[in-house]
Amino acid sequence: MASFTKTIKKTSVYKVFEIGCGSGVTANMLHQSGYKVVGIDASKMGIEQANKAFPQLQLYHGSAYDNLSDVYGQFPIVVSLEVVEHLYDPRQFAKTFYNLLEEDGLGIISTPYHGYFKNLALAITGKMDAHFTALWDGGHIKFWSMETLKQLLLEAGFRDIYFIRVGRVPMLAKSMIAVFRK
């Protein structure tokens, strides 16, 4: 945890880009903490709700596959929470993320955690089919472990990759957070 705190303290700039801002709740929390936030989301309805609830924020309709850096520039911090598991082309997402992030910038991605013991627990309890259901419209289409997410980030050119498991006990964590640098 010390290295995560050290990573956060190195970042003294207050501009953040959020890929997948949804209804704007996280963007607003960051805004209230003093950050200047720009965000996009693929859901037109989500952006309409976000702009209605938080008119002071810069939240736009857009895709994680768009060349967002051409439109919005680069940022010292880029965040994407619970998005990558919904994407058909995670490498394009990683490229978009990389292009948005300034040199030595801080990246943060969260996604549901999948590891050997969690998957074993799902199988033993008979909950594997419900967890990996194909019947969830708009649901998860990719299931990430720390190794697979780390590989994606390394392929994209990121470095200093650090993981935190959150929710429940670590071996059965609900989600994981990857913190890294460009």
PDB file of C-alpha atoms in Angstrom:
ATOM      1  CA  MET A   1       0.000   0.000   0.000  1.00  0.00           C
ATOM      2  CA  ALA A   2       2.920   2.355   0.613  1.00  0.00           C
ATOM      3  CA  SER A   3       3.874   2.343  -3.074  1.00  0.00           C
ATOM      4  CA  PHE A   4       0.276   3.184  -4.045  1.00  0.00           C
ATOM      5  CA  THR A   5       0.278   6.178  -1.669  1.00  0.00           C
ATOM      6  CA  LYS A   6       3.670   7.244  -3.017  1.00  0.00           C
ATOM      7  CA  THR A   7       2.304   7.065  -6.585  1.00  0.00           C
ATOM      8  CA  ILE A   8      -0.681   9.264  -5.718  1.00  0.00           C
ATOM      9  CA  LYS A   9       1.491  11.852  -3.917  1.00  0.00           C
ATOM     10  CA  LYS A  10       3.738  12.218  -7.007  1.00  0.00           C
ATOM     11  CA  THR A  11       0.785  13.629  -8.930  1.00  0.00           C
ATOM     12  CA  SER A  12       0.303  17.290  -8.095  1.00  0.00           C
ATOM     13  CA  VAL A  13      -1.784  18.366 -11.108  1.00  0.00           C
ATOM     14  CA  TYR A  14      -5.537  18.578 -10.806  1.00  0.00           C
ATOM     15  CA  LYS A  15      -6.776  17.627 -14.303  1.00  0.00           C
ATOM     16  CA  VAL A  16      -8.500  14.242 -14.775  1.00  0.00           C
ATOM     17  CA  PHE A  17     -10.055  12.506 -17.772  1.00  0.00           C
ATOM     18  CA  GLU A  18     -12.629   9.795 -17.071  1.00  0.00           C
ATOM     19  CA  ILE A  19     -13.336   7.146 -19.717  1.00  0.00           C
ATOM     20  CA  GLY A  20     -16.790   5.751 -19.001  1.00  0.00           C
ATOM     21  CA  CYS A  21     -18.142   8.437 -16.672  1.00  0.00           C
ATOM     22  CA  GLY A  22     -21.659   6.960 -16.633  1.00  0.00           C
ATOM     23  CA  SER A  23     -24.060   9.122 -14.671  1.00  0.00           C
ATOM     24  CA  GLY A  24     -21.255  11.444 -13.537  1.00  0.00           C
ATOM     25  CA  VAL A  25     -21.100  10.457  -9.863  1.00  0.00           C
ATOM     26  CA  THR A  26     -17.335   9.774  -9.787  1.00  0.00           C
ATOM     27  CA  ALA A  27     -16.587  12.827 -11.943  1.00  0.00           C
ATOM     28  CA  ASN A  28     -18.593  14.965  -9.520  1.00  0.00           C
ATOM     29  CA  MET A  29     -16.788  13.496  -6.495  1.00  0.00           C
ATOM     30  CA  LEU A  30     -13.455  14.319  -8.133  1.00  0.00           C
ATOM     31  CA  HIS A  31     -14.736  17.802  -9.009  1.00  0.00           C
ATOM     32  CA  GLN A  32     -15.763  18.395  -5.395  1.00  0.00           C
ATOM     33  CA  SER A  33     -12.248  17.329  -4.346  1.00  0.00           C
ATOM     34  CA  GLY A  34     -10.733  20.086  -6.475  1.00  0.00           C
ATOM     35  CA  TYR A  35     -10.035  18.258  -9.745  1.00  0.00           C
ATOM     36  CA  LYS A  36     -10.938  19.628 -13.160  1.00  0.00           C
ATOM     37  CA  VAL A  37     -12.689  16.661 -14.785  1.00  0.00           C
ATOM     38  CA  VAL A  38     -13.528  15.908 -18.401  1.00  0.00           C
ATOM     39  CA  GLY A  39     -15.359  12.679 -19.126  1.00  0.00           C
ATOM     40  CA  ILE A  40     -16.992  10.625 -21.846  1.00  0.00           C
ATOM     41  CA  ASP A  41     -19.452   7.765 -21.885  1.00  0.00           C
ATOM     42  CA  ALA A  42     -20.875   5.646 -24.698  1.00  0.00           C
ATOM     43  CA  SER A  43     -24.402   5.884 -23.287  1.00  0.00           C
ATOM     44  CA  LYS A  44     -26.287   8.907 -24.607  1.00  0.00           C
ATOM     45  CA  MET A  45     -28.894   8.450 -21.869  1.00  0.00           C
ATOM     46  CA  GLY A  46     -26.160   8.255 -19.205  1.00  0.00           C
ATOM     47  CA  ILE A  47     -24.591  11.498 -20.428  1.00  0.00           C
ATOM     48  CA  GLU A  48     -27.990  13.216 -20.530  1.00  0.00           C
ATOM     49  CA  GLN A  49     -28.580  12.179 -16.904  1.00  0.00           C
ATOM     50  CA  ALA A  50     -25.056  13.224 -15.903  1.00  0.00           C
ATOM     51  CA  ASN A  51     -25.380  16.648 -17.523  1.00  0.00           C
ATOM     52  CA  LYS A  52     -28.767  17.165 -15.882  1.00  0.00           C
ATOM     53  CA  ALA A  53     -27.472  16.166 -12.431  1.00  0.00           C
ATOM     54  CA  PHE A  54     -24.068  17.867 -12.740  1.00  0.00           C
ATOM     55  CA  PRO A  55     -24.303  20.753 -15.235  1.00  0.00           C
ATOM     56  CA  GLN A  56     -21.012  22.212 -13.975  1.00  0.00           C
ATOM     57  CA  LEU A  57     -19.062  19.211 -15.346  1.00  0.00           C
ATOM     58  CA  GLN A  58     -17.658  18.655 -18.841  1.00  0.00           C
ATOM     59  CA  LEU A  59     -19.177  15.267 -19.684  1.00  0.00           C
ATOM     60  CA  TYR A  60     -19.701  14.223 -23.289  1.00  0.00           C
ATOM     61  CA  HIS A  61     -21.001  11.379 -25.397  1.00  0.00           C
ATOM     62  CA  GLY A  62     -18.052   9.421 -26.801  1.00  0.00           C
ATOM     63  CA  SER A  63     -16.433   6.032 -27.154  1.00  0.00           C
ATOM     64  CA  ALA A  64     -13.365   4.455 -25.571  1.00  0.00           C
ATOM     65  CA  TYR A  65     -12.400   3.575 -29.155  1.00  0.00           C
ATOM     66  CA  ASP A  66     -12.394   7.203 -30.374  1.00  0.00           C
ATOM     67  CA  ASN A  67      -9.204   9.204 -30.784  1.00  0.00           C
ATOM     68  CA  LEU A  68     -10.048  11.177 -27.646  1.00  0.00           C
ATOM     69  CA  SER A  69      -6.649  12.877 -27.319  1.00  0.00           C
ATOM     70  CA  ASP A  70      -7.240  14.692 -30.640  1.00  0.00           C
ATOM     71  CA  VAL A  71     -10.443  16.163 -29.214  1.00  0.00           C
ATOM     72  CA  TYR A  72      -9.572  16.709 -25.528  1.00  0.00           C
ATOM     73  CA  GLY A  73      -5.758  16.724 -25.382  1.00  0.00           C
ATOM     74  CA  GLN A  74      -3.677  14.890 -22.785  1.00  0.00           C
ATOM     75  CA  PHE A  75      -4.147  14.651 -19.038  1.00  0.00           C
ATOM     76  CA  PRO A  76      -1.877  13.938 -16.057  1.00  0.00           C
ATOM     77  CA  ILE A  77      -4.500  11.521 -14.686  1.00  0.00           C
ATOM     78  CA  VAL A  78      -6.815   9.204 -16.632  1.00  0.00           C
ATOM     79  CA  VAL A  79      -9.379   7.034 -14.861  1.00  0.00           C
ATOM     80  CA  SER A  80     -11.661   4.274 -16.124  1.00  0.00           C
ATOM     81  CA  LEU A  81     -13.783   2.467 -13.564  1.00  0.00           C
ATOM     82  CA  GLU A  82     -15.613  -0.777 -14.362  1.00  0.00           C
ATOM     83  CA  VAL A  83     -15.453  -0.253 -18.148  1.00  0.00           C
ATOM     84  CA  VAL A  84     -12.827  -2.581 -19.675  1.00  0.00           C
ATOM     85  CA  GLU A  85     -14.894  -5.706 -18.950  1.00  0.00           C
ATOM     86  CA  HIS A  86     -17.617  -4.392 -21.303  1.00  0.00           C
ATOM     87  CA  LEU A  87     -15.356  -3.820 -24.324  1.00  0.00           C
ATOM     88  CA  TYR A  88     -14.920  -5.986 -27.405  1.00  0.00           C
ATOM     89  CA  ASP A  89     -11.549  -4.414 -28.258  1.00  0.00           C
ATOM     90  CA  PRO A  90      -9.533  -3.851 -25.075  1.00  0.00           C
ATOM     91  CA  ARG A  91      -6.324  -3.170 -27.040  1.00  0.00           C
ATOM     92  CA  GLN A  92      -7.958  -0.200 -28.788  1.00  0.00           C
ATOM     93  CA  PHE A  93      -9.187   1.004 -25.379  1.00  0.00           C
ATOM     94  CA  ALA A  94      -5.617   0.718 -24.024  1.00  0.00           C
ATOM     95  CA  LYS A  95      -4.294   2.678 -27.032  1.00  0.00           C
ATOM     96  CA  THR A  96      -6.906   5.400 -26.486  1.00  0.00           C
ATOM     97  CA  PHE A  97      -6.017   5.481 -22.776  1.00  0.00           C
ATOM     98  CA  TYR A  98      -2.283   5.685 -23.556  1.00  0.00           C
ATOM     99  CA  ASN A  99      -2.775   8.582 -25.982  1.00  0.00           C
ATOM    100  CA  LEU A 100      -4.852  10.517 -23.417  1.00  0.00           C
ATOM    101  CA  LEU A 101      -2.231  10.182 -20.678  1.00  0.00           C
ATOM    102  CA  GLU A 102       0.637  12.655 -20.430  1.00  0.00           C
ATOM    103  CA  GLU A 103       4.203  11.358 -20.168  1.00  0.00           C
ATOM    104  CA  ASP A 104       4.721  10.049 -16.605  1.00  0.00           C
ATOM    105  CA  GLY A 105       0.966  10.453 -16.093  1.00  0.00           C
ATOM    106  CA  LEU A 106      -1.028   8.349 -13.642  1.00  0.00           C
ATOM    107  CA  GLY A 107      -3.547   5.803 -14.954  1.00  0.00           C
ATOM    108  CA  ILE A 108      -6.210   4.050 -12.886  1.00  0.00           C
ATOM    109  CA  ILE A 109      -8.430   1.216 -14.128  1.00  0.00           C
ATOM    110  CA  SER A 110     -10.834  -0.893 -12.098  1.00  0.00           C
ATOM    111  CA  THR A 111     -12.555  -4.075 -13.214  1.00  0.00           C
ATOM    112  CA  PRO A 112     -14.111  -7.105 -11.519  1.00  0.00           C
ATOM    113  CA  TYR A 113     -11.393  -9.403 -10.188  1.00  0.00           C
ATOM    114  CA  HIS A 114     -11.068 -12.975 -11.420  1.00  0.00           C
ATOM    115  CA  GLY A 115      -8.420 -15.299 -10.094  1.00  0.00           C
ATOM    116  CA  TYR A 116      -7.974 -19.001  -9.518  1.00  0.00           C
ATOM    117  CA  PHE A 117      -9.444 -19.171  -5.989  1.00  0.00           C
ATOM    118  CA  LYS A 118     -12.396 -16.911  -6.790  1.00  0.00           C
ATOM    119  CA  ASN A 119     -13.237 -18.988  -9.858  1.00  0.00           C
ATOM    120  CA  LEU A 120     -12.800 -22.190  -7.818  1.00  0.00           C
ATOM    121  CA  ALA A 121     -15.157 -20.837  -5.151  1.00  0.00           C
ATOM    122  CA  LEU A 122     -17.736 -19.993  -7.840  1.00  0.00           C
ATOM    123  CA  ALA A 123     -17.464 -23.522  -9.254  1.00  0.00           C
ATOM    124  CA  ILE A 124     -17.685 -25.244  -5.838  1.00  0.00           C
ATOM    125  CA  THR A 125     -20.750 -23.222  -4.816  1.00  0.00           C
ATOM    126  CA  GLY A 126     -22.488 -23.812  -8.158  1.00  0.00           C
ATOM    127  CA  LYS A 127     -22.567 -20.095  -8.972  1.00  0.00           C
ATOM    128  CA  MET A 128     -20.298 -20.181 -12.018  1.00  0.00           C
ATOM    129  CA  ASP A 129     -23.135 -20.088 -14.565  1.00  0.00           C
ATOM    130  CA  ALA A 130     -24.920 -17.209 -12.827  1.00  0.00           C
ATOM    131  CA  HIS A 131     -21.669 -15.237 -12.502  1.00  0.00           C
ATOM    132  CA  PHE A 132     -20.587 -15.688 -16.126  1.00  0.00           C
ATOM    133  CA  THR A 133     -24.118 -15.470 -17.547  1.00  0.00           C
ATOM    134  CA  ALA A 134     -24.545 -14.752 -21.227  1.00  0.00           C
ATOM    135  CA  LEU A 135     -28.075 -13.468 -20.570  1.00  0.00           C
ATOM    136  CA  TRP A 136     -27.115 -10.087 -19.085  1.00  0.00           C
ATOM    137  CA  ASP A 137     -27.895  -7.500 -21.779  1.00  0.00           C
ATOM    138  CA  GLY A 138     -24.966  -5.083 -21.929  1.00  0.00           C
ATOM    139  CA  GLY A 139     -23.088  -7.147 -19.354  1.00  0.00           C
ATOM    140  CA  HIS A 140     -19.515  -8.238 -19.000  1.00  0.00           C
ATOM    141  CA  ILE A 141     -17.911  -9.776 -22.064  1.00  0.00           C
ATOM    142  CA  LYS A 142     -14.305  -9.981 -20.800  1.00  0.00           C
ATOM    143  CA  PHE A 143     -13.181 -11.423 -17.473  1.00  0.00           C
ATOM    144  CA  TRP A 144      -9.854 -10.105 -16.203  1.00  0.00           C
ATOM    145  CA  SER A 145      -7.234 -11.486 -13.859  1.00  0.00           C
ATOM    146  CA  MET A 146      -4.313  -9.396 -12.650  1.00  0.00           C
ATOM    147  CA  GLU A 147      -2.082 -11.204 -15.140  1.00  0.00           C
ATOM    148  CA  THR A 148      -4.290 -10.541 -18.170  1.00  0.00           C
ATOM    149  CA  LEU A 149      -4.859  -6.880 -17.292  1.00  0.00           C
ATOM    150  CA  LYS A 150      -1.138  -6.439 -16.623  1.00  0.00           C
ATOM    151  CA  GLN A 151      -0.356  -7.979 -20.020  1.00  0.00           C
ATOM    152  CA  LEU A 152      -2.786  -5.565 -21.741  1.00  0.00           C
ATOM    153  CA  LEU A 153      -1.183  -2.588 -19.985  1.00  0.00           C
ATOM    154  CA  LEU A 154       2.384  -3.716 -20.738  1.00  0.00           C
ATOM    155  CA  GLU A 155       1.526  -4.280 -24.415  1.00  0.00           C
ATOM    156  CA  ALA A 156       0.172  -0.716 -24.553  1.00  0.00           C
ATOM    157  CA  GLY A 157       3.444   0.671 -23.147  1.00  0.00           C
ATOM    158  CA  PHE A 158       2.503   1.362 -19.530  1.00  0.00           C
ATOM    159  CA  ARG A 159       4.926   0.796 -16.637  1.00  0.00           C
ATOM    160  CA  ASP A 160       5.066   0.669 -12.832  1.00  0.00           C
ATOM    161  CA  ILE A 161       1.854  -1.378 -12.718  1.00  0.00           C
ATOM    162  CA  TYR A 162       0.476  -1.959  -9.219  1.00  0.00           C
ATOM    163  CA  PHE A 163      -2.720  -3.789  -8.225  1.00  0.00           C
ATOM    164  CA  ILE A 164      -5.064  -3.446  -5.278  1.00  0.00           C
ATOM    165  CA  ARG A 165      -7.886  -5.942  -4.681  1.00  0.00           C
ATOM    166  CA  VAL A 166     -11.015  -4.418  -3.138  1.00  0.00           C
ATOM    167  CA  GLY A 167     -14.263  -5.754  -1.707  1.00  0.00           C
ATOM    168  CA  ARG A 168     -14.346  -8.988   0.315  1.00  0.00           C
ATOM    169  CA  VAL A 169     -11.150 -10.834   1.248  1.00  0.00           C
ATOM    170  CA  PRO A 170      -8.279 -10.481  -1.265  1.00  0.00           C
ATOM    171  CA  MET A 171      -8.502 -14.019  -2.746  1.00  0.00           C
ATOM    172  CA  LEU A 172     -12.242 -13.524  -3.390  1.00  0.00           C
ATOM    173  CA  ALA A 173     -12.094  -9.800  -4.132  1.00  0.00           C
ATOM    174  CA  LYS A 174     -14.997  -8.162  -5.912  1.00  0.00           C
ATOM    175  CA  SER A 175     -12.816  -5.839  -7.998  1.00  0.00           C
ATOM    176  CA  MET A 176      -9.210  -4.936  -8.629  1.00  0.00           C
ATOM    177  CA  ILE A 177      -7.678  -1.555  -9.255  1.00  0.00           C
ATOM    178  CA  ALA A 178      -4.645  -1.190 -11.512  1.00  0.00           C
ATOM    179  CA  VAL A 179      -2.521   1.899 -10.905  1.00  0.00           C
ATOM    180  CA  PHE A 180       0.233   2.609 -13.444  1.00  0.00           C
ATOM    181  CA  ARG A 181       2.318   5.196 -15.285  1.00  0.00           C
ATOM    182  CA  LYS A 182       2.911   6.054 -18.924  1.00  0.00           C
TER     183      LYS A 182
END
